[in-house]
């Protein structure tokens, strides 16, 4: 059976693919040899005639192939093989995808209108990534808008199948429309969240206004108010929730005891009132008895009758006196018990207030948290301005903390932070304060301390940290920190002072590890 005759386009395609596979440059000589080998043309034929015949045959085809054939014929007539090579390249780009030597990816199918797109590996990767973002990431963020989520998933699937230019343009238009609708949806959600936040703030303000001064609830409400007034992050919410849960648990135990003590006070007061009632009853009975004896005295006719009445009066007087003394003792005891119970109630209420103050402490390290830091630093700034004394702060950051966590685990990181705070507290003065500024950063407040002494204090902490080796799983780990120190200038607020200390810390980090840098004065 005879093999079906192949068209010049098919032979040219195979010849060009052969050159690309063998990584041979498509020169006229190389192309002629490949073409003759595939077409079965007798070797030694005139190469010009072969190329010219191919060009003439190709020029008779309709569409883009015919136009490229005309370019080939014109180049062959004037022996412009550079133009001929360029035309062959255009033919390869049109029907074979990327040229020889380029990274060849998926060759998309041709549609009837010849509107096709050839994907290189880079294009295919970008297409896959965009489809994945639409299908998984964007769709997952649109859980509250199922219609938009379904559209994102549909677009992802259509993008994978969009090999024609028309299909790709349609996908692009739909992506733009989806982006616009998501933006509108995001604006609506943001407005709803802002309104809910305002409503929550208003509710907290009203509750806080109704509370008595010094109420144990004030601390918790103030903490939540401070949280929602600043930038809200997952970390800050988690820290606040963890702190409040522990405080609420302890407060629950104290409130239960407080309620029991209040019931005790109530019962003691009822007993006290009962004693008073018995005294009143006893006194009233005694008065009635004395009145009856008075009548007996007025009717007595001899000394014997008077003696009998007198004996009755003395007996009832002694009884009344005994009841009065007993009631007095019971009342004194009851009053003492009430006073003790009231003292216990006051103590428990004081503990509740102190418990709400715990939300000012960092639960991991025992240092102050940001709320406690803000209150302390504001108080020290006022005191320094009033007394005219220097005030310095030092912003510390553990060196290579991420590597410590990655190498030894987050437990090692937590233990390192606890160890650092303990060393700092043991080294500083009692009037100095340390607070956790965020992550592995800590801020030390140094009242009545000039810059030179502040620098020496932080150096002393560094030396002490080097002496007291940090141990984790019986392994010695060296931990160091870098620090930036800033002294408060006249009229400077705490945020500006912290910014200068942070800039100094940044310079210390860039200069190397275990460094201390003094901040520049404010501009």
C-alpha angles and dihedrals in degrees: 000000000000118000114244113260114253124222121243089249091058091046091048091049092051091045092052092046089051091053091048092049092050090042091235120154110248097243118157091255094049092044092048092052092049093044093049091047093054097037093045093235115165111263116249095040115142107278093210092055091049093052092043091050090051091050093049092048092048094047090061091062119097126248128008094343090060092049091051089048089055090052090051092050093050092048091048092050092057094035091240096155092172089061089043089054091049091051090050088051090053089050090051093047090050098049108014104040120229118018125260114293094024123114104269117210133171114334106220119220120258120244126213093264091052088240099141137147125217114212119213117202089264092050092048091050092050091047091051093046093050091048090050092049090051095044101043114013103037094036091052091053090053097060089125090053106050093175092059091043091054090048090053091052092047091050090052091055093044090050091057090054098040101110098143125075091238092052092048092050089051091051091048091052092049091048090054090049091048090049090053092049092048090052090053090047091049091051090052092049092047091051091049092050091048091051092048090049092051090048090050092049091050091050092050092048092052093048091047091051091053094052122096117248110273094020114160088233092062093075094054094046091048090052093052091045091053091047096054093042093064134049108306117221135168090251095052091047092049092049093048092046093049092048094047093047092055093044093047091051093052091043089052090058091047093047091052090053090044092054090050091051091049090053088050091053090048092052091047091052090050090052090048091053090046090054091050090051092052090049091051091048092048092048092048091051090048092051091050091049092051089051091053092048089050089059090049090053091052090052096044115116102184143028093259093061090048092051092051092050091046091052090051090050092050092048094049090044091054090048092049090047091050091049090048093050091046092048089048092053091046091049092049090049091046091049091051091050091049090051091050091048091048089051090052091049091051090048092050092047089050089051090051090054090047090048091056087051089062089079084076090067130080106244095215104047104020091235121123118281125224093280093051090045093053092051094045096046092046090052093048092048090054091047093048092050092047095048097034092233127143120260124196134182129198122205111205130193125185113240118240092358093153091053089050090054094044094047103039104018135254092285089064089050092052092047090050091054091049090048092050093051092048091052091048094048091048091050102043129077121261092252092054117093132207124200134179106247096187137310107339094346122106132183122212120202112210111189120197090011126130119214096261093054091044090054091049092047092055091045088054089052090051092052092047091049089053092051096047101063117213112233125201122175089345090305123121112232123186113220124185136172139210121220143195120205126202130182118213115251125210111288094002119144126222095253092056092046091050091049090055091048090049091051089051090049089052090054090048091053092049091048092056139273129313092024134143122206128185114228122244116253115262116274 
